[in-house]
Structure formats: C-alpha cells, structure tokens
Amino acid sequence: MKKKTLALVLTLAMAGSLAACGSKDGDATSNNDKSATSNTSKSTSEEKDDKKSGGVSLNVTTTFGGNDTNQKNYQDAIAAWQDETSNIVNDSSATSDETFKARVAADFEVGSEPDVLFYFNGMDSNSFVEAGKVISVDEIRKEYPDYASNMNDDLLGASPVDGKNYSVPVNGYWEGMYVNKAVLEAAKVEIPDANTTWDEFMDICQKIKDAGYTPVAASLAQIPHYWFEFTIYNQLSTTTHNVLPKSVDDEHGKAWVAGIEDIKAMYDKGFFPENTLSGTDDETFQSFIDGKAAFLVDGSWKLGGIEEATDDIDNFTVTYVPAKGERKSTDIIGGLSSGYYITKKAWDDPEKREAAVNFVEYMTSNEMVTKFAQTSATALKDGADVDESTLSSLGKDGLAMIKGITGISGAVQDQIPTECRVPVFDGMPNLVTGKVQIPDAVTEVLTMIENYTPSEAAE
C-alpha cells in the first residue's frame, strides 16, 4: 500500500520550531510516465513552443558518486534524459568529502565550474553566491515561471548570504546509527533504542570489545564528521546545537571541547578500529559489513550502500545515536542541505541555459524525487509517494526511525567554511592521541572562522 510520506515534510517543518538557529514539478517527466504530470504544471521546455534543446553538452557535477545510495538512480536518470533530449551530460560526480569540496571550490576559482552543480547549501556554497556565479531561483523564474513550482520554497535551503534560494533539492538527509545485528548477538547485547543513554551505550561498546569485536566503525583520519556532530549535540539541544561558538570559553565553545573529549574517551577505550587513525572510510565501512564492527554512524544516503554491499540485508538495522544531557536520542541531525544549482556560466549561454533548466526540472520532478528520496525527506509540496512494499527491511527501519523523531537540527559543521575545519577534522588523530590539546584546536577553528574571507579568485 502506498502512503504519502507527508510526515517527512512535517519533520522538516518541525525544524523551524525545534531548531530555532538550525539550519527538492515544473515537471519535465518522461513521455512514458504521464501520471507524474497530473500533480504538476506543464514543463518549462514544453511551454517554450514544445521545443527540445537537443544537441547541447552540459557539464554536470554532483555528489552522487562512490557509495552514495542514489548513484545508480542518478546514472539511469542521466541516460533517460539524454535519450529524451539528445543532449549530452559530461558527468564529473564524486563522493562527497573534503577533497571533493576543495576540487569544486578550485574549479569555481579558476573559471572551470560546471554548468549544473548538485552541491551543499550554507558555508560551502557561500563563495559562489557572493561572487555571483550561481543564479537564484527567483531570477530563473523570471524567464521560466514554473521552475521548481512543485517545491515548498520555505524548504529549499536559502543562502545565508542574502536569504535567497539558489538550489533545488532532491532528497534531504538524516543521520543515524546503523547496526550489524550479528555482532551484537555474538556479544550478547541488545540493539540501542530510543531510550538508550550514552552511559548505557558505552557499556554496550565495552561488552562488544570484550567479545572480540570493534564497537564503532569509523575512520577518524578521514571521516570524523559524524561523531563530531553527535558528541557536540549531546552537550546542547535542538535549539542550541546549530549555533557557532564565539569563543572556546562560551557555552557552545565548551560544548565543542566536551564533545571532542568524548570522542577521545572512546578512542582511549579502544572502541574504534585499530586503524582508525590511518584507515579509509571504505575500509572501516567494509569492516562493518563483514561483521567485524557493530555500529556505523552515517547518513540516510548510506542505506543504499549497505543494501548493495550485502546479501543479508536483514542482518542490518538503523537506530538513534544514544544521547545524554538535554538532547534526547530521538533528537536527530537532518535537513535539506543540498540541491541543484545552475551556474552563471550556463545561464549566460543561450543554448545551455534552456538545457540546464530542463535538466534540473527533470531531476527534480515528483517522480524523480520520490525515486531518490525513498525514506529521506523532500521539499515536495505533496510529499514523496513511497511504496513501502518495495523497501528492504533496512529501508523500513529507516522510515520507522524518522517517524519517531522528537527534534531535528542541521549539522553545525555546515556553518564552518571547509578551510576552517582543518584543525579539528584533519587534526582529529592528533586530538584523540593528545598530541594537540582540544581547546587549542577549537580556538584555532574559531579564529579561522572570524578571519575567514572568500578567496578573491572566486570574485
């Protein structure tokens, strides 16, 4: 039975009230799917004398690479759009990590930016907005009035630079804790749930370690982000987590220090893999899949990666990250943090302009958003139409988890420029081993934020 997942949209609406500081049909659907057009207006390209912008080559960059859940959906969608329009997509998508972000930023700086970019809102894209290198949704609508008309504008992810919407989202995200059930069974411990406290979770991790398994699959050398986020969240609440510290000594600065100290305590207890200071995210992920590690904190996008990586999906589930302090375990990190941007380079090219608009409309149609979103959030006015009978047991667990949330906050790291994260993110191995003092690293990050100015080359 199909159910409108309006709860997902309501979840994001909750973010406005629960996370006071927190913080995807101009439908161009396939000719083979007429049903999706019933809820939307006629596509922009059809309105323009029903002409297709054939023969145009678009340079597109997205985060749908690596182990991303939607990599295959994205590749299938590109193939279908190319067949429909006779256009060509030169795709340079990659896994979303700091290296990818640095590459995108460098491309903009030297004038090699793509025509269409699926990328983050907030700090990571501020320099593009400030330099006038991406086009606002309002500006696009002056020529293409139905652009993103199937979306709730309040959920598009307005830029902190000027409060305007520049990107059109597809699927939002949530972050949770994936569980390898076999490891927990072997260690004779229960799966953490909504009522599991942080201290109880530490006891569970100790029992897992004593049973000869790694409690937490994580590469602190490459991906410390998720634990950074939740251990800080544990010191704050949904209404305060997304606030940047002004100093290491204020409430939020102290929360950052205490949160990172909790990561260090986990490291000191041996709860991370032996190679956590040098291993890659792919390696630690594989240890989780292979039954060597019990828990993996990651985003909703990882769900599909787990489905593809195992023949025994029923052995995996997802639950809340245990909490302490004011935060409840059911208070999660989530939101709509990414979307499709059309660059000024494409907009200023008459042929590429129409092709770029057509491409984004196609990729953000009701049909496509539902396919990409599944158990994650969307900005669709009518919500995604998910057939729960098609979901794996892990997908159903993910859907059940988000239906039980009590609060939501955006990731505080999204407010930190990439360059300014280095002392903590790149430096996490030094922090957990005591080579660098945690308050010093936090102070360095805050000083870098205070003195941060976008590269002049991007202007």
PDB file of N, CA, C and O in Angstrom, residues 246-308:
ATOM      1  N   LYS A 246      31.397  31.659  19.947  1.00  0.00           N
ATOM      2  CA  LYS A 246      32.140  32.904  19.743  1.00  0.00           C
ATOM      3  C   LYS A 246      33.535  32.787  20.336  1.00  0.00           C
ATOM      4  O   LYS A 246      34.464  33.470  19.917  1.00  0.00           O
ATOM      5  N   SER A 247      33.648  31.922  21.334  1.00  0.00           N
ATOM      6  CA  SER A 247      34.953  31.661  21.932  1.00  0.00           C
ATOM      7  C   SER A 247      34.943  30.265  22.531  1.00  0.00           C
ATOM      8  O   SER A 247      33.884  29.669  22.724  1.00  0.00           O
ATOM      9  N   VAL A 248      36.121  29.785  22.845  1.00  0.00           N
ATOM     10  CA  VAL A 248      36.232  28.443  23.418  1.00  0.00           C
ATOM     11  C   VAL A 248      35.652  28.393  24.825  1.00  0.00           C
ATOM     12  O   VAL A 248      35.347  27.310  25.354  1.00  0.00           O
ATOM     13  N   ASP A 249      35.476  29.565  25.437  1.00  0.00           N
ATOM     14  CA  ASP A 249      35.004  29.615  26.816  1.00  0.00           C
ATOM     15  C   ASP A 249      33.509  29.863  26.958  1.00  0.00           C
ATOM     16  O   ASP A 249      32.993  29.865  28.080  1.00  0.00           O
ATOM     17  N   ASP A 250      32.789  30.124  25.846  1.00  0.00           N
ATOM     18  CA  ASP A 250      31.342  30.313  25.997  1.00  0.00           C
ATOM     19  C   ASP A 250      30.636  28.958  26.003  1.00  0.00           C
ATOM     20  O   ASP A 250      31.272  27.900  25.895  1.00  0.00           O
ATOM     21  N   GLU A 251      29.322  28.982  26.142  1.00  0.00           N
ATOM     22  CA  GLU A 251      28.557  27.738  26.260  1.00  0.00           C
ATOM     23  C   GLU A 251      28.820  26.781  25.106  1.00  0.00           C
ATOM     24  O   GLU A 251      29.025  25.579  25.307  1.00  0.00           O
ATOM     25  N   HIS A 252      28.843  27.321  23.905  1.00  0.00           N
ATOM     26  CA  HIS A 252      28.995  26.470  22.729  1.00  0.00           C
ATOM     27  C   HIS A 252      30.445  26.034  22.534  1.00  0.00           C
ATOM     28  O   HIS A 252      30.714  24.919  22.090  1.00  0.00           O
ATOM     29  N   GLY A 253      31.381  26.900  22.886  1.00  0.00           N
ATOM     30  CA  GLY A 253      32.788  26.524  22.829  1.00  0.00           C
ATOM     31  C   GLY A 253      33.091  25.385  23.790  1.00  0.00           C
ATOM     32  O   GLY A 253      33.802  24.423  23.452  1.00  0.00           O
ATOM     33  N   LYS A 254      32.553  25.490  25.002  1.00  0.00           N
ATOM     34  CA  LYS A 254      32.738  24.419  25.981  1.00  0.00           C
ATOM     35  C   LYS A 254      32.091  23.124  25.510  1.00  0.00           C
ATOM     36  O   LYS A 254      32.607  22.027  25.766  1.00  0.00           O
ATOM     37  N   ALA A 255      30.949  23.243  24.812  1.00  0.00           N
ATOM     38  CA  ALA A 255      30.271  22.058  24.286  1.00  0.00           C
ATOM     39  C   ALA A 255      31.126  21.368  23.227  1.00  0.00           C
ATOM     40  O   ALA A 255      31.205  20.139  23.177  1.00  0.00           O
ATOM     41  N   TRP A 256      31.776  22.158  22.388  1.00  0.00           N
ATOM     42  CA  TRP A 256      32.668  21.583  21.377  1.00  0.00           C
ATOM     43  C   TRP A 256      33.817  20.826  22.034  1.00  0.00           C
ATOM     44  O   TRP A 256      34.141  19.711  21.644  1.00  0.00           O
ATOM     45  N   VAL A 257      34.413  21.448  23.027  1.00  0.00           N
ATOM     46  CA  VAL A 257      35.537  20.802  23.716  1.00  0.00           C
ATOM     47  C   VAL A 257      35.071  19.511  24.385  1.00  0.00           C
ATOM     48  O   VAL A 257      35.713  18.457  24.242  1.00  0.00           O
ATOM     49  N   ALA A 258      33.963  19.574  25.094  1.00  0.00           N
ATOM     50  CA  ALA A 258      33.450  18.385  25.795  1.00  0.00           C
ATOM     51  C   ALA A 258      33.075  17.279  24.815  1.00  0.00           C
ATOM     52  O   ALA A 258      33.304  16.091  25.079  1.00  0.00           O
ATOM     53  N   GLY A 259      32.498  17.662  23.672  1.00  0.00           N
ATOM     54  CA  GLY A 259      32.117  16.673  22.669  1.00  0.00           C
ATOM     55  C   GLY A 259      33.326  15.945  22.104  1.00  0.00           C
ATOM     56  O   GLY A 259      33.334  14.715  21.987  1.00  0.00           O
ATOM     57  N   ILE A 260      34.360  16.710  21.752  1.00  0.00           N
ATOM     58  CA  ILE A 260      35.567  16.082  21.211  1.00  0.00           C
ATOM     59  C   ILE A 260      36.264  15.253  22.280  1.00  0.00           C
ATOM     60  O   ILE A 260      36.851  14.202  21.991  1.00  0.00           O
ATOM     61  N   GLU A 261      36.183  15.690  23.529  1.00  0.00           N
ATOM     62  CA  GLU A 261      36.739  14.888  24.622  1.00  0.00           C
ATOM     63  C   GLU A 261      36.047  13.531  24.722  1.00  0.00           C
ATOM     64  O   GLU A 261      36.679  12.527  25.067  1.00  0.00           O
ATOM     65  N   ASP A 262      34.757  13.476  24.412  1.00  0.00           N
ATOM     66  CA  ASP A 262      34.042  12.197  24.413  1.00  0.00           C
ATOM     67  C   ASP A 262      34.546  11.280  23.296  1.00  0.00           C
ATOM     68  O   ASP A 262      34.608  10.060  23.457  1.00  0.00           O
ATOM     69  N   ILE A 263      34.900  11.873  22.150  1.00  0.00           N
ATOM     70  CA  ILE A 263      35.489  11.065  21.079  1.00  0.00           C
ATOM     71  C   ILE A 263      36.835  10.516  21.529  1.00  0.00           C
ATOM     72  O   ILE A 263      37.154   9.340  21.306  1.00  0.00           O
ATOM     73  N   LYS A 264      37.621  11.367  22.187  1.00  0.00           N
ATOM     74  CA  LYS A 264      38.921  10.926  22.703  1.00  0.00           C
ATOM     75  C   LYS A 264      38.742   9.797  23.719  1.00  0.00           C
ATOM     76  O   LYS A 264      39.504   8.815  23.722  1.00  0.00           O
ATOM     77  N   ALA A 265      37.733   9.919  24.581  1.00  0.00           N
ATOM     78  CA  ALA A 265      37.477   8.870  25.576  1.00  0.00           C
ATOM     79  C   ALA A 265      37.132   7.547  24.889  1.00  0.00           C
ATOM     80  O   ALA A 265      37.585   6.476  25.327  1.00  0.00           O
ATOM     81  N   MET A 266      36.349   7.612  23.813  1.00  0.00           N
ATOM     82  CA  MET A 266      36.022   6.403  23.050  1.00  0.00           C
ATOM     83  C   MET A 266      37.272   5.804  22.427  1.00  0.00           C
ATOM     84  O   MET A 266      37.464   4.588  22.419  1.00  0.00           O
ATOM     85  N   TYR A 267      38.145   6.673  21.936  1.00  0.00           N
ATOM     86  CA  TYR A 267      39.410   6.191  21.356  1.00  0.00           C
ATOM     87  C   TYR A 267      40.284   5.544  22.427  1.00  0.00           C
ATOM     88  O   TYR A 267      40.848   4.461  22.225  1.00  0.00           O
ATOM     89  N   ASP A 268      40.388   6.190  23.589  1.00  0.00           N
ATOM     90  CA  ASP A 268      41.202   5.665  24.680  1.00  0.00           C
ATOM     91  C   ASP A 268      40.702   4.299  25.160  1.00  0.00           C
ATOM     92  O   ASP A 268      41.495   3.454  25.581  1.00  0.00           O
ATOM     93  N   LYS A 269      39.406   4.070  25.061  1.00  0.00           N
ATOM     94  CA  LYS A 269      38.828   2.790  25.477  1.00  0.00           C
ATOM     95  C   LYS A 269      38.936   1.712  24.407  1.00  0.00           C
ATOM     96  O   LYS A 269      38.545   0.566  24.637  1.00  0.00           O
ATOM     97  N   GLY A 270      39.441   2.092  23.229  1.00  0.00           N
ATOM     98  CA  GLY A 270      39.609   1.118  22.157  1.00  0.00           C
ATOM     99  C   GLY A 270      38.332   0.779  21.427  1.00  0.00           C
ATOM    100  O   GLY A 270      38.180  -0.329  20.906  1.00  0.00           O
ATOM    101  N   PHE A 271      37.409   1.745  21.356  1.00  0.00           N
ATOM    102  CA  PHE A 271      36.110   1.479  20.733  1.00  0.00           C
ATOM    103  C   PHE A 271      36.125   1.677  19.218  1.00  0.00           C
ATOM    104  O   PHE A 271      35.178   1.308  18.535  1.00  0.00           O
ATOM    105  N   PHE A 272      37.183   2.294  18.687  1.00  0.00           N
ATOM    106  CA  PHE A 272      37.315   2.469  17.248  1.00  0.00           C
ATOM    107  C   PHE A 272      38.235   1.389  16.670  1.00  0.00           C
ATOM    108  O   PHE A 272      38.959   0.724  17.411  1.00  0.00           O
ATOM    109  N   PRO A 273      38.240   1.207  15.349  1.00  0.00           N
ATOM    110  CA  PRO A 273      39.116   0.198  14.740  1.00  0.00           C
ATOM    111  C   PRO A 273      40.590   0.482  15.036  1.00  0.00           C
ATOM    112  O   PRO A 273      40.977   1.632  15.294  1.00  0.00           O
ATOM    113  N   GLU A 274      41.403  -0.551  14.990  1.00  0.00           N
ATOM    114  CA  GLU A 274      42.833  -0.374  15.239  1.00  0.00           C
ATOM    115  C   GLU A 274      43.462   0.607  14.260  1.00  0.00           C
ATOM    116  O   GLU A 274      44.413   1.306  14.600  1.00  0.00           O
ATOM    117  N   ASN A 275      42.923   0.655  13.023  1.00  0.00           N
ATOM    118  CA  ASN A 275      43.482   1.554  12.004  1.00  0.00           C
ATOM    119  C   ASN A 275      42.678   2.843  11.870  1.00  0.00           C
ATOM    120  O   ASN A 275      42.722   3.500  10.828  1.00  0.00           O
ATOM    121  N   THR A 276      41.965   3.239  12.902  1.00  0.00           N
ATOM    122  CA  THR A 276      41.097   4.424  12.799  1.00  0.00           C
ATOM    123  C   THR A 276      41.869   5.703  12.509  1.00  0.00           C
ATOM    124  O   THR A 276      41.326   6.646  11.946  1.00  0.00           O
ATOM    125  N   LEU A 277      43.171   5.743  12.864  1.00  0.00           N
ATOM    126  CA  LEU A 277      43.966   6.948  12.640  1.00  0.00           C
ATOM    127  C   LEU A 277      44.615   6.974  11.267  1.00  0.00           C
ATOM    128  O   LEU A 277      45.233   7.977  10.886  1.00  0.00           O
ATOM    129  N   SER A 278      44.488   5.875  10.518  1.00  0.00           N
ATOM    130  CA  SER A 278      45.121   5.817   9.198  1.00  0.00           C
ATOM    131  C   SER A 278      44.232   5.193   8.131  1.00  0.00           C
ATOM    132  O   SER A 278      44.431   5.440   6.941  1.00  0.00           O
ATOM    133  N   GLY A 279      43.251   4.395   8.535  1.00  0.00           N
ATOM    134  CA  GLY A 279      42.397   3.704   7.579  1.00  0.00           C
ATOM    135  C   GLY A 279      41.428   4.631   6.875  1.00  0.00           C
ATOM    136  O   GLY A 279      41.141   5.741   7.339  1.00  0.00           O
ATOM    137  N   THR A 280      40.911   4.174   5.738  1.00  0.00           N
ATOM    138  CA  THR A 280      39.952   4.958   4.964  1.00  0.00           C
ATOM    139  C   THR A 280      38.522   4.653   5.396  1.00  0.00           C
ATOM    140  O   THR A 280      38.253   3.644   6.069  1.00  0.00           O
ATOM    141  N   ASP A 281      37.619   5.496   4.990  1.00  0.00           N
ATOM    142  CA  ASP A 281      36.207   5.274   5.276  1.00  0.00           C
ATOM    143  C   ASP A 281      35.722   3.985   4.611  1.00  0.00           C
ATOM    144  O   ASP A 281      34.920   3.250   5.183  1.00  0.00           O
ATOM    145  N   ASP A 282      36.193   3.714   3.396  1.00  0.00           N
ATOM    146  CA  ASP A 282      35.810   2.480   2.704  1.00  0.00           C
ATOM    147  C   ASP A 282      36.238   1.247   3.487  1.00  0.00           C
ATOM    148  O   ASP A 282      35.512   0.253   3.566  1.00  0.00           O
ATOM    149  N   GLU A 283      37.422   1.301   4.082  1.00  0.00           N
ATOM    150  CA  GLU A 283      37.928   0.164   4.851  1.00  0.00           C
ATOM    151  C   GLU A 283      37.099  -0.070   6.111  1.00  0.00           C
ATOM    152  O   GLU A 283      36.747  -1.213   6.438  1.00  0.00           O
ATOM    153  N   THR A 284      36.790   0.989   6.826  1.00  0.00           N
ATOM    154  CA  THR A 284      36.015   0.816   8.051  1.00  0.00           C
ATOM    155  C   THR A 284      34.572   0.430   7.732  1.00  0.00           C
ATOM    156  O   THR A 284      33.953  -0.337   8.480  1.00  0.00           O
ATOM    157  N   PHE A 285      34.033   0.943   6.628  1.00  0.00           N
ATOM    158  CA  PHE A 285      32.694   0.527   6.195  1.00  0.00           C
ATOM    159  C   PHE A 285      32.670  -0.963   5.911  1.00  0.00           C
ATOM    160  O   PHE A 285      31.745  -1.682   6.314  1.00  0.00           O
ATOM    161  N   GLN A 286      33.703  -1.463   5.242  1.00  0.00           N
ATOM    162  CA  GLN A 286      33.755  -2.884   4.912  1.00  0.00           C
ATOM    163  C   GLN A 286      33.866  -3.739   6.168  1.00  0.00           C
ATOM    164  O   GLN A 286      33.298  -4.840   6.239  1.00  0.00           O
ATOM    165  N   SER A 287      34.570  -3.245   7.173  1.00  0.00           N
ATOM    166  CA  SER A 287      34.664  -3.991   8.429  1.00  0.00           C
ATOM    167  C   SER A 287      33.297  -4.121   9.090  1.00  0.00           C
ATOM    168  O   SER A 287      32.991  -5.134   9.727  1.00  0.00           O
ATOM    169  N   PHE A 288      32.472  -3.112   8.924  1.00  0.00           N
ATOM    170  CA  PHE A 288      31.096  -3.154   9.444  1.00  0.00           C
ATOM    171  C   PHE A 288      30.271  -4.181   8.671  1.00  0.00           C
ATOM    172  O   PHE A 288      29.571  -5.001   9.266  1.00  0.00           O
ATOM    173  N   ILE A 289      30.354  -4.154   7.359  1.00  0.00           N
ATOM    174  CA  ILE A 289      29.615  -5.093   6.520  1.00  0.00           C
ATOM    175  C   ILE A 289      30.064  -6.521   6.789  1.00  0.00           C
ATOM    176  O   ILE A 289      29.250  -7.456   6.846  1.00  0.00           O
ATOM    177  N   ASP A 290      31.374  -6.717   7.010  1.00  0.00           N
ATOM    178  CA  ASP A 290      31.925  -8.055   7.204  1.00  0.00           C
ATOM    179  C   ASP A 290      31.706  -8.615   8.599  1.00  0.00           C
ATOM    180  O   ASP A 290      32.147  -9.729   8.911  1.00  0.00           O
ATOM    181  N   GLY A 291      31.051  -7.870   9.473  1.00  0.00           N
ATOM    182  CA  GLY A 291      30.769  -8.372  10.808  1.00  0.00           C
ATOM    183  C   GLY A 291      31.931  -8.274  11.772  1.00  0.00           C
ATOM    184  O   GLY A 291      32.004  -9.013  12.755  1.00  0.00           O
ATOM    185  N   LYS A 292      32.823  -7.340  11.510  1.00  0.00           N
ATOM    186  CA  LYS A 292      33.940  -7.105  12.421  1.00  0.00           C
ATOM    187  C   LYS A 292      33.668  -5.933  13.361  1.00  0.00           C
ATOM    188  O   LYS A 292      34.337  -5.776  14.373  1.00  0.00           O
ATOM    189  N   ALA A 293      32.718  -5.092  12.990  1.00  0.00           N
ATOM    190  CA  ALA A 293      32.367  -3.919  13.782  1.00  0.00           C
ATOM    191  C   ALA A 293      30.852  -3.837  13.939  1.00  0.00           C
ATOM    192  O   ALA A 293      30.103  -4.261  13.056  1.00  0.00           O
ATOM    193  N   ALA A 294      30.414  -3.298  15.061  1.00  0.00           N
ATOM    194  CA  ALA A 294      28.986  -3.313  15.410  1.00  0.00           C
ATOM    195  C   ALA A 294      28.200  -2.123  14.894  1.00  0.00           C
ATOM    196  O   ALA A 294      27.090  -2.277  14.383  1.00  0.00           O
ATOM    197  N   PHE A 295      28.749  -0.915  15.047  1.00  0.00           N
ATOM    198  CA  PHE A 295      27.986   0.301  14.773  1.00  0.00           C
ATOM    199  C   PHE A 295      28.662   1.175  13.717  1.00  0.00           C
ATOM    200  O   PHE A 295      29.887   1.250  13.645  1.00  0.00           O
ATOM    201  N   LEU A 296      27.842   1.868  12.944  1.00  0.00           N
ATOM    202  CA  LEU A 296      28.316   2.806  11.931  1.00  0.00           C
ATOM    203  C   LEU A 296      27.395   4.012  11.922  1.00  0.00           C
ATOM    204  O   LEU A 296      26.221   3.903  11.550  1.00  0.00           O
ATOM    205  N   VAL A 297      27.899   5.154  12.362  1.00  0.00           N
ATOM    206  CA  VAL A 297      27.098   6.379  12.308  1.00  0.00           C
ATOM    207  C   VAL A 297      27.328   7.028  10.950  1.00  0.00           C
ATOM    208  O   VAL A 297      28.458   7.318  10.564  1.00  0.00           O
ATOM    209  N   ASP A 298      26.231   7.240  10.220  1.00  0.00           N
ATOM    210  CA  ASP A 298      26.326   7.788   8.868  1.00  0.00           C
ATOM    211  C   ASP A 298      24.969   8.351   8.490  1.00  0.00           C
ATOM    212  O   ASP A 298      24.034   8.358   9.305  1.00  0.00           O
ATOM    213  N   GLY A 299      24.855   8.814   7.256  1.00  0.00           N
ATOM    214  CA  GLY A 299      23.626   9.449   6.809  1.00  0.00           C
ATOM    215  C   GLY A 299      22.674   8.513   6.107  1.00  0.00           C
ATOM    216  O   GLY A 299      22.987   7.343   5.831  1.00  0.00           O
ATOM    217  N   SER A 300      21.488   9.027   5.786  1.00  0.00           N
ATOM    218  CA  SER A 300      20.457   8.244   5.098  1.00  0.00           C
ATOM    219  C   SER A 300      20.947   7.757   3.749  1.00  0.00           C
ATOM    220  O   SER A 300      20.501   6.712   3.258  1.00  0.00           O
ATOM    221  N   TRP A 301      21.887   8.496   3.135  1.00  0.00           N
ATOM    222  CA  TRP A 301      22.440   8.103   1.840  1.00  0.00           C
ATOM    223  C   TRP A 301      23.208   6.783   1.910  1.00  0.00           C
ATOM    224  O   TRP A 301      23.424   6.133   0.903  1.00  0.00           O
ATOM    225  N   LYS A 302      23.622   6.376   3.119  1.00  0.00           N
ATOM    226  CA  LYS A 302      24.412   5.154   3.261  1.00  0.00           C
ATOM    227  C   LYS A 302      23.535   3.914   3.210  1.00  0.00           C
ATOM    228  O   LYS A 302      24.040   2.796   3.016  1.00  0.00           O
ATOM    229  N   LEU A 303      22.244   4.089   3.370  1.00  0.00           N
ATOM    230  CA  LEU A 303      21.325   2.950   3.410  1.00  0.00           C
ATOM    231  C   LEU A 303      21.431   2.118   2.140  1.00  0.00           C
ATOM    232  O   LEU A 303      21.552   0.891   2.190  1.00  0.00           O
ATOM    233  N   GLY A 304      21.409   2.770   1.001  1.00  0.00           N
ATOM    234  CA  GLY A 304      21.515   2.058  -0.266  1.00  0.00           C
ATOM    235  C   GLY A 304      22.863   1.388  -0.440  1.00  0.00           C
ATOM    236  O   GLY A 304      22.971   0.313  -1.032  1.00  0.00           O
ATOM    237  N   GLY A 305      23.919   2.033   0.075  1.00  0.00           N
ATOM    238  CA  GLY A 305      25.240   1.447   0.007  1.00  0.00           C
ATOM    239  C   GLY A 305      25.321   0.148   0.776  1.00  0.00           C
ATOM    240  O   GLY A 305      25.994  -0.808   0.357  1.00  0.00           O
ATOM    241  N   ILE A 306      24.641   0.093   1.907  1.00  0.00           N
ATOM    242  CA  ILE A 306      24.601  -1.142   2.701  1.00  0.00           C
ATOM    243  C   ILE A 306      23.796  -2.202   1.964  1.00  0.00           C
ATOM    244  O   ILE A 306      24.196  -3.383   1.909  1.00  0.00           O
ATOM    245  N   GLU A 307      22.664  -1.802   1.368  1.00  0.00           N
ATOM    246  CA  GLU A 307      21.850  -2.755   0.608  1.00  0.00           C
ATOM    247  C   GLU A 307      22.645  -3.398  -0.523  1.00  0.00           C
ATOM    248  O   GLU A 307      22.519  -4.602  -0.791  1.00  0.00           O
ATOM    249  N   GLU A 308      23.477  -2.601  -1.181  1.00  0.00           N
ATOM    250  CA  GLU A 308      24.263  -3.113  -2.297  1.00  0.00           C
ATOM    251  C   GLU A 308      25.459  -3.943  -1.846  1.00  0.00           C
ATOM    252  O   GLU A 308      25.969  -4.784  -2.589  1.00  0.00           O
TER     253      GLU A 308
END
